[in-house]
Short mmCIF file of C-alpha atoms in Angstrom, two decimals:
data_model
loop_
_atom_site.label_atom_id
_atom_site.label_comp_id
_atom_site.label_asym_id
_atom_site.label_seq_id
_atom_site.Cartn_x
_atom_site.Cartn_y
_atom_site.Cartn_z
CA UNK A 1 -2.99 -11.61 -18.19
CA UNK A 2 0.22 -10.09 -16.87
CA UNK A 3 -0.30 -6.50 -15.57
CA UNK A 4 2.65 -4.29 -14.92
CA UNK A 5 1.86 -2.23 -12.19
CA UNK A 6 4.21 0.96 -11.80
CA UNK A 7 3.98 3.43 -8.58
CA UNK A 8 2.89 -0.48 -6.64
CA UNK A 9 4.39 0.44 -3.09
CA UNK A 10 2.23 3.52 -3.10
CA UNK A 11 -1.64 3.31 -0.86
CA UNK A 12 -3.55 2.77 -4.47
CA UNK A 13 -0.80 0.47 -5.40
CA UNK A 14 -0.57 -1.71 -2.16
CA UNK A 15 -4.84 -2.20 -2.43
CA UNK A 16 -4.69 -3.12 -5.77
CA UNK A 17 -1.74 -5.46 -5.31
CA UNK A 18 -3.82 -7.15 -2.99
CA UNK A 19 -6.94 -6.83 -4.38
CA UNK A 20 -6.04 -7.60 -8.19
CA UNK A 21 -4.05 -10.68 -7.09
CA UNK A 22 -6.81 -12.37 -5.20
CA UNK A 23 -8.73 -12.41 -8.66
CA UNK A 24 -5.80 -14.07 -10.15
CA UNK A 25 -4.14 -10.82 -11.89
CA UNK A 26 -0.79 -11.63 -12.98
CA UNK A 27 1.31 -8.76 -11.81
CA UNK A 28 4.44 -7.12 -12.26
CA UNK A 29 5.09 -4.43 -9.57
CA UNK A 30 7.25 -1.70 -9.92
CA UNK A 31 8.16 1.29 -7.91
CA UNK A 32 11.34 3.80 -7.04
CA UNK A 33 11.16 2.03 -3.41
CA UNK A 34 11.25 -1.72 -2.78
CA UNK A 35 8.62 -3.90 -1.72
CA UNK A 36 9.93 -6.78 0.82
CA UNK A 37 9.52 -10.28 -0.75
CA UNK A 38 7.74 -10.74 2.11
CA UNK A 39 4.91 -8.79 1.13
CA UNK A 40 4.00 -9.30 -2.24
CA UNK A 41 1.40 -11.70 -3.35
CA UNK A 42 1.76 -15.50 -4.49
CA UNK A 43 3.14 -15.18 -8.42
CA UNK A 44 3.43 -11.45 -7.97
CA UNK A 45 6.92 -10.21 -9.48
CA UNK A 46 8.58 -6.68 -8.17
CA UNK A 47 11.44 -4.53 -9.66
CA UNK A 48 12.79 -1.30 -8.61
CA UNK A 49 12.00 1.38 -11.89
CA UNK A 50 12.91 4.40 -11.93
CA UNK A 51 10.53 5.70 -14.60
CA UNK A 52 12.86 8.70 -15.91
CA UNK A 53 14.97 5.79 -16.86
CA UNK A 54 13.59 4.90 -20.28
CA UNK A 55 15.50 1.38 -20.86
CA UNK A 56 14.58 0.10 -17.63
CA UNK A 57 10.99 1.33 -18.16
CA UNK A 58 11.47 -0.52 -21.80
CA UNK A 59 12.49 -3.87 -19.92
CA UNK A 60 9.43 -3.66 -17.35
CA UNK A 61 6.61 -3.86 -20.36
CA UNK A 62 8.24 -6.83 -22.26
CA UNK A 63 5.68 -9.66 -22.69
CA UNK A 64 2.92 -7.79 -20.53
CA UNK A 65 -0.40 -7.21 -21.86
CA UNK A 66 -1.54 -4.04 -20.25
CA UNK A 67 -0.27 -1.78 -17.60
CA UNK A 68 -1.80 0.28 -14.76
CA UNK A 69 0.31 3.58 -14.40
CA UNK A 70 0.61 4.92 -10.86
CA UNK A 71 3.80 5.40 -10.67
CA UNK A 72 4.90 9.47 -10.05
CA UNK A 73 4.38 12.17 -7.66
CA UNK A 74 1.14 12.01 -6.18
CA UNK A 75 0.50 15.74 -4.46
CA UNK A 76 1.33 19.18 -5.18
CA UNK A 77 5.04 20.17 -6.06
CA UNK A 78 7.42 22.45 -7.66
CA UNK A 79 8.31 22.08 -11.45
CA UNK A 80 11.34 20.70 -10.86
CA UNK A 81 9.98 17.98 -8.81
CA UNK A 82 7.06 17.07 -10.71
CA UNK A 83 8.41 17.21 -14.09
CA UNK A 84 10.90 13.69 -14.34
CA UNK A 85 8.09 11.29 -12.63
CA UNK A 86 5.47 12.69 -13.99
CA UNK A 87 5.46 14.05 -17.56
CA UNK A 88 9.00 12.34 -18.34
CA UNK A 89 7.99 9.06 -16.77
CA UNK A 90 4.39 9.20 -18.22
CA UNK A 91 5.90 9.47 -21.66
CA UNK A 92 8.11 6.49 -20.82
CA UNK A 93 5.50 4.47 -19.90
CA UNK A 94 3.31 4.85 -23.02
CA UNK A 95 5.93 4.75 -25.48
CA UNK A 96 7.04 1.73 -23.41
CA UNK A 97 4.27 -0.12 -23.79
CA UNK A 98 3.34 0.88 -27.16
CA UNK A 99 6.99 -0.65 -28.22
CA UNK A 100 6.18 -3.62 -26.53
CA UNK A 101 2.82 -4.48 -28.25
CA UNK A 102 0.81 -3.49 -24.78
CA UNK A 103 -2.36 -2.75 -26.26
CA UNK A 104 -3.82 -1.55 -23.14
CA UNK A 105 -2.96 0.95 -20.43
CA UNK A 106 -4.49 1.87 -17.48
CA UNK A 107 -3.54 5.54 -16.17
CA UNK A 108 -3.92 6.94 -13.01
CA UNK A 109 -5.26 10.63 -13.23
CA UNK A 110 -6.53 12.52 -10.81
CA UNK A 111 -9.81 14.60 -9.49
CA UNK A 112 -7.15 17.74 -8.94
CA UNK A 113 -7.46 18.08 -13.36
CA UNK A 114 -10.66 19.83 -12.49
CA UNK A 115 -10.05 21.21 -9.05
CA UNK A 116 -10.95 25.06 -10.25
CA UNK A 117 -14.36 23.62 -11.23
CA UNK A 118 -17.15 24.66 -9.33
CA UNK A 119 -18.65 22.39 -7.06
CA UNK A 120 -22.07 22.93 -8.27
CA UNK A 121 -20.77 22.07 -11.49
CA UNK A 122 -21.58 18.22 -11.62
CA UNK A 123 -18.42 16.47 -14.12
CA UNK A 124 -18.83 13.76 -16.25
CA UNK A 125 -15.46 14.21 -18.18
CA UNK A 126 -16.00 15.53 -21.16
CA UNK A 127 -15.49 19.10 -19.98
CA UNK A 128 -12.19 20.88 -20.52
CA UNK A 129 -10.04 20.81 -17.74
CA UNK A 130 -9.47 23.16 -15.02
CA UNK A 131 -6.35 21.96 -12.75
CA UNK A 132 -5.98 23.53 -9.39
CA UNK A 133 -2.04 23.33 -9.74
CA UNK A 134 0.99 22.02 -11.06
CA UNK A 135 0.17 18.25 -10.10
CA UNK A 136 -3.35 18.79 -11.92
CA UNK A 137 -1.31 20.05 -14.69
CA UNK A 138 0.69 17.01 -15.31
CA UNK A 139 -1.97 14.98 -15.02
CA UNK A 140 -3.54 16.46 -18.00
CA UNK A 141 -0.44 16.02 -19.68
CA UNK A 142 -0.81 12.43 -19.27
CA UNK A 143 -4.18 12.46 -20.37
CA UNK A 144 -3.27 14.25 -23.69
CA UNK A 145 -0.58 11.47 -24.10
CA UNK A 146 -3.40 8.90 -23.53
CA UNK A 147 -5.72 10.52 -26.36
CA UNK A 148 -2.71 10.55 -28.64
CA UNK A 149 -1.61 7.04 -28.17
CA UNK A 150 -5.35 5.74 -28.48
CA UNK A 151 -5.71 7.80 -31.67
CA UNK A 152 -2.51 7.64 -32.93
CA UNK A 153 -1.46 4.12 -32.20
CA UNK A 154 -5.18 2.63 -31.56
CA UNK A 155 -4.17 1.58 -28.07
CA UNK A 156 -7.02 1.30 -25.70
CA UNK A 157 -6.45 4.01 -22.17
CA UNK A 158 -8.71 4.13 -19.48
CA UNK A 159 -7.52 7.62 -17.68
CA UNK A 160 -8.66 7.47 -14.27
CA UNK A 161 -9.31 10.91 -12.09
CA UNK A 162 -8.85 9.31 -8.82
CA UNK A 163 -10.86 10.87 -6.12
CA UNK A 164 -10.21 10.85 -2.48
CA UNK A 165 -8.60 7.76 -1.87
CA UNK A 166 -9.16 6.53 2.06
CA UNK A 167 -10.33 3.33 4.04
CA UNK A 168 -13.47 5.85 4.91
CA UNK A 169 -13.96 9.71 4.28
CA UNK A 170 -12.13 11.59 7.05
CA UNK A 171 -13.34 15.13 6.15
CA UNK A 172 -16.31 16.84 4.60
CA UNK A 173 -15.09 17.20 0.84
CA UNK A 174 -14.70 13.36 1.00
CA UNK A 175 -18.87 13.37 0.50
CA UNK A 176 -18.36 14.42 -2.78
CA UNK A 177 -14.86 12.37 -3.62
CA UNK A 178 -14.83 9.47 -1.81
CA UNK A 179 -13.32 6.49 -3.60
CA UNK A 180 -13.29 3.50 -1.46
CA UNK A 181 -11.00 0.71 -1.33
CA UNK A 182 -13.29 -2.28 -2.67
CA UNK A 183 -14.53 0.50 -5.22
CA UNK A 184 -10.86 1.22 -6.26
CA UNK A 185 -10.02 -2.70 -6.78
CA UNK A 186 -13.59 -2.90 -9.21
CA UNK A 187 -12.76 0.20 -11.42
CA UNK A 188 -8.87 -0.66 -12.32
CA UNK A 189 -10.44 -4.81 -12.68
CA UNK A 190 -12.85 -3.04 -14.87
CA UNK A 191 -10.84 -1.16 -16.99
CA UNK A 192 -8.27 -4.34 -17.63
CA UNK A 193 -11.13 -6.53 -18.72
CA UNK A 194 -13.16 -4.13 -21.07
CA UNK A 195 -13.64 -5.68 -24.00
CA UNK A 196 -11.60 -3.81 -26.74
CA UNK A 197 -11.75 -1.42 -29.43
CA UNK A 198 -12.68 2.19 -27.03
CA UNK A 199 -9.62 4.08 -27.63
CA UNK A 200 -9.93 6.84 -24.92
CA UNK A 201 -12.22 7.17 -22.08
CA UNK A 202 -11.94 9.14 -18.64
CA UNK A 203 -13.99 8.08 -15.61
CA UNK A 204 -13.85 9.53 -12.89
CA UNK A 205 -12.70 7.71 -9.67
CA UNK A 206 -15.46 7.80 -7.45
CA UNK A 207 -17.80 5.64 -4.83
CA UNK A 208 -21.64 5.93 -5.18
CA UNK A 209 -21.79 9.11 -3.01
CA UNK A 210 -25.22 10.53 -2.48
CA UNK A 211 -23.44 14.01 -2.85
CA UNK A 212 -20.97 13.46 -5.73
CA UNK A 213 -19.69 16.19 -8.12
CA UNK A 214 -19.11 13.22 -10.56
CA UNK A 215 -22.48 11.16 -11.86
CA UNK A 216 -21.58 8.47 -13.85
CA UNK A 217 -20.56 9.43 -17.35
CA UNK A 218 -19.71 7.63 -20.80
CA UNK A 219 -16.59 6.14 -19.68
CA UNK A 220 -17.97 4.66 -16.62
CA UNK A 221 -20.76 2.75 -18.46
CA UNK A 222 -18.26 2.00 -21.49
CA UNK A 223 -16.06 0.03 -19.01
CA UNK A 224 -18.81 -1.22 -16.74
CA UNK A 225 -17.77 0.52 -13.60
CA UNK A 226 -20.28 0.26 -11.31
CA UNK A 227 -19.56 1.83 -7.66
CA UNK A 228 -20.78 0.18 -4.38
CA UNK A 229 -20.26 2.65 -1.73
CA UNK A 230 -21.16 5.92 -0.75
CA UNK A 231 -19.74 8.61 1.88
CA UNK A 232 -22.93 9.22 3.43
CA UNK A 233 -22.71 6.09 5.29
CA UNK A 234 -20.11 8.28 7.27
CA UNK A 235 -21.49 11.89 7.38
CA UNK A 236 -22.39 11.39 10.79
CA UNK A 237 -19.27 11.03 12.11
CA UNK A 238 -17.74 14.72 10.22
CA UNK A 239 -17.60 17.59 11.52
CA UNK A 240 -19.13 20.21 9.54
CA UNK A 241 -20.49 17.26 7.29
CA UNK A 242 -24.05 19.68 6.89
CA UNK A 243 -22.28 23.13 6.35
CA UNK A 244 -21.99 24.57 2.49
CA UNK A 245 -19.11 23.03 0.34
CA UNK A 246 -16.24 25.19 -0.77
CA UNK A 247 -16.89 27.08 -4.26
CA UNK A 248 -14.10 24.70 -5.84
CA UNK A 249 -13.87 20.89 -6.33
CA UNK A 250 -10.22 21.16 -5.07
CA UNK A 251 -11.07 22.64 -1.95
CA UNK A 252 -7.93 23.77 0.10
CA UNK A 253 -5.91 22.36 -2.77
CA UNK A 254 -6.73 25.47 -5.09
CA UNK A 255 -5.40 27.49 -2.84
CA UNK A 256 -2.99 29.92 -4.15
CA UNK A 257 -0.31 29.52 -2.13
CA UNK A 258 -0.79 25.15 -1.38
CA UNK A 259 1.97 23.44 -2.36
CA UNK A 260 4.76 26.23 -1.71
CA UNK A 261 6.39 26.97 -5.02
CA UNK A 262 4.32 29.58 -5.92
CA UNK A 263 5.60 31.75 -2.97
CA UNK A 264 9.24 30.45 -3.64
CA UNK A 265 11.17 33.22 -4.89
CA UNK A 266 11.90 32.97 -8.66
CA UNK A 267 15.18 33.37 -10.68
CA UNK A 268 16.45 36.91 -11.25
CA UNK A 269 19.07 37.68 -13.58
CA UNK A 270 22.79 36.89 -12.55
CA UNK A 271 21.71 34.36 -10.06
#
């Protein structure tokens, strides 16, 4: 199978790389910044793509057979910043690979779609979404392109909601979110080999934590992602691991004022 792999010199990109090529993945990296022959993996191809660029995003997908989407801007941002890589470039990439005959695509979501949930709330997916900003925002963009294209176009579209992404939790809301690296390198193998015929399904990128918001749901078990690790292993070693949670999933990322642009001054007439 060849895999294009957008958003690959990124930290989710660089551990699947690695980890997706050691089970004989086929990939073909991608990313706004270049990766130094150097340091890609035996058979692994790489192209600079910048994914607001349509016909170079058209020439990536040709003769792949699925893609893994992580390309775009991964954090909080103003409009303006946001809006090329990540609901331009999203677009791109499924119409992309829809043109090319990819019949699978693997998108990279995020935990930050729910963020204004409560964290008492446990998640499964199938709830309507609740981003804690702009970046959540997009990403539920992307997931309405992913239930169009499965419905539409009967591609299959695994939409990920990564969690907290890190070699161990470093903080106490990583109980909750923790995705670990080996778990990371299972799901997206997961998702690629699923046998076909699902359409859409959103799982939820997450380790086996004893305290997660997110207990496996239908998408999980429809894939056969099935987490190995859990944050507690850690909770010794965090400070404030035994106080309360915050009263949001998104913790200091629902702030009001995290990320900037909403205290940016706004255009006024004549400016």
């Amino acid at each position: 199978m060849t895999v294009v792999l957008t958003g690959a010199a990124g930290d989710v990109g660089t551990v699947l790389r690695a980890g997706l090529s050691a089970r004989g993945t086929a990939l073909r990296s991608s990313d706004v910044r270049p990766i130094a022959s150097a340091a890609l993996a035996a058979g692994e191809e790489f192209k600079v793509v910048d994914l607001t660029d349509a016909v170079a995003v058209i020439a990536l997908m040709e003769g792949a057979e699925a893609v893994i989407h992580l390309g775009g801007v991964a954090d909080e941002a103003a409009f303006d910043v946001l809006a090329g890589p990540n609901l331009h470039g999203a677009f791109h990439v499924f119409e992309a690979a829809r043109r090319a005959g990819v019949g699978r695509v693997v998108y990279a979501s995020s935990n930050r779609i729910t963020g204004l949930r409560g964290t008492s709330e446990p998640l499964t997916g199938a709830e309507p979404v609740a981003p804690d900003g702009l970046y959540g925002a997009t990403k539920a963009f992307g997931e309405a392109l992913a239930a169009m294209y499965a419905g539409r176009f009967g591609m299959d579209v695994v939409s990920i909601r990564i969690g907290s992404f890190e070699a161990r939790p470093s903080e106490p809301r990583h109980l909750s979110t923790w995705l670990s690296h080996r778990d990371a390198v299972a799901l997206f193998a997961a998702a690629l080999d699923a046998p076909a015929g699902f359409g859409h399904v959103i799982v939820y990128g997450v380790s086996a934590n004893t305290r997660s918001w997110w207990p496996p749901g239908p998408g999980a078990r429809r894939i056969g992602y099935v987490p190995q690790d859990d944050a507690e292993a850690f909770a010794a070693d965090l400070a404030g691991a035994d106080g309360p949670p915050a009263a949001l999933q998104g913790g200091a990322y629902a702030a009001p004022s995290y990320g900037g642009w909403a205290d940016a001054p706004w255009p006024s007439k004549g400016s």
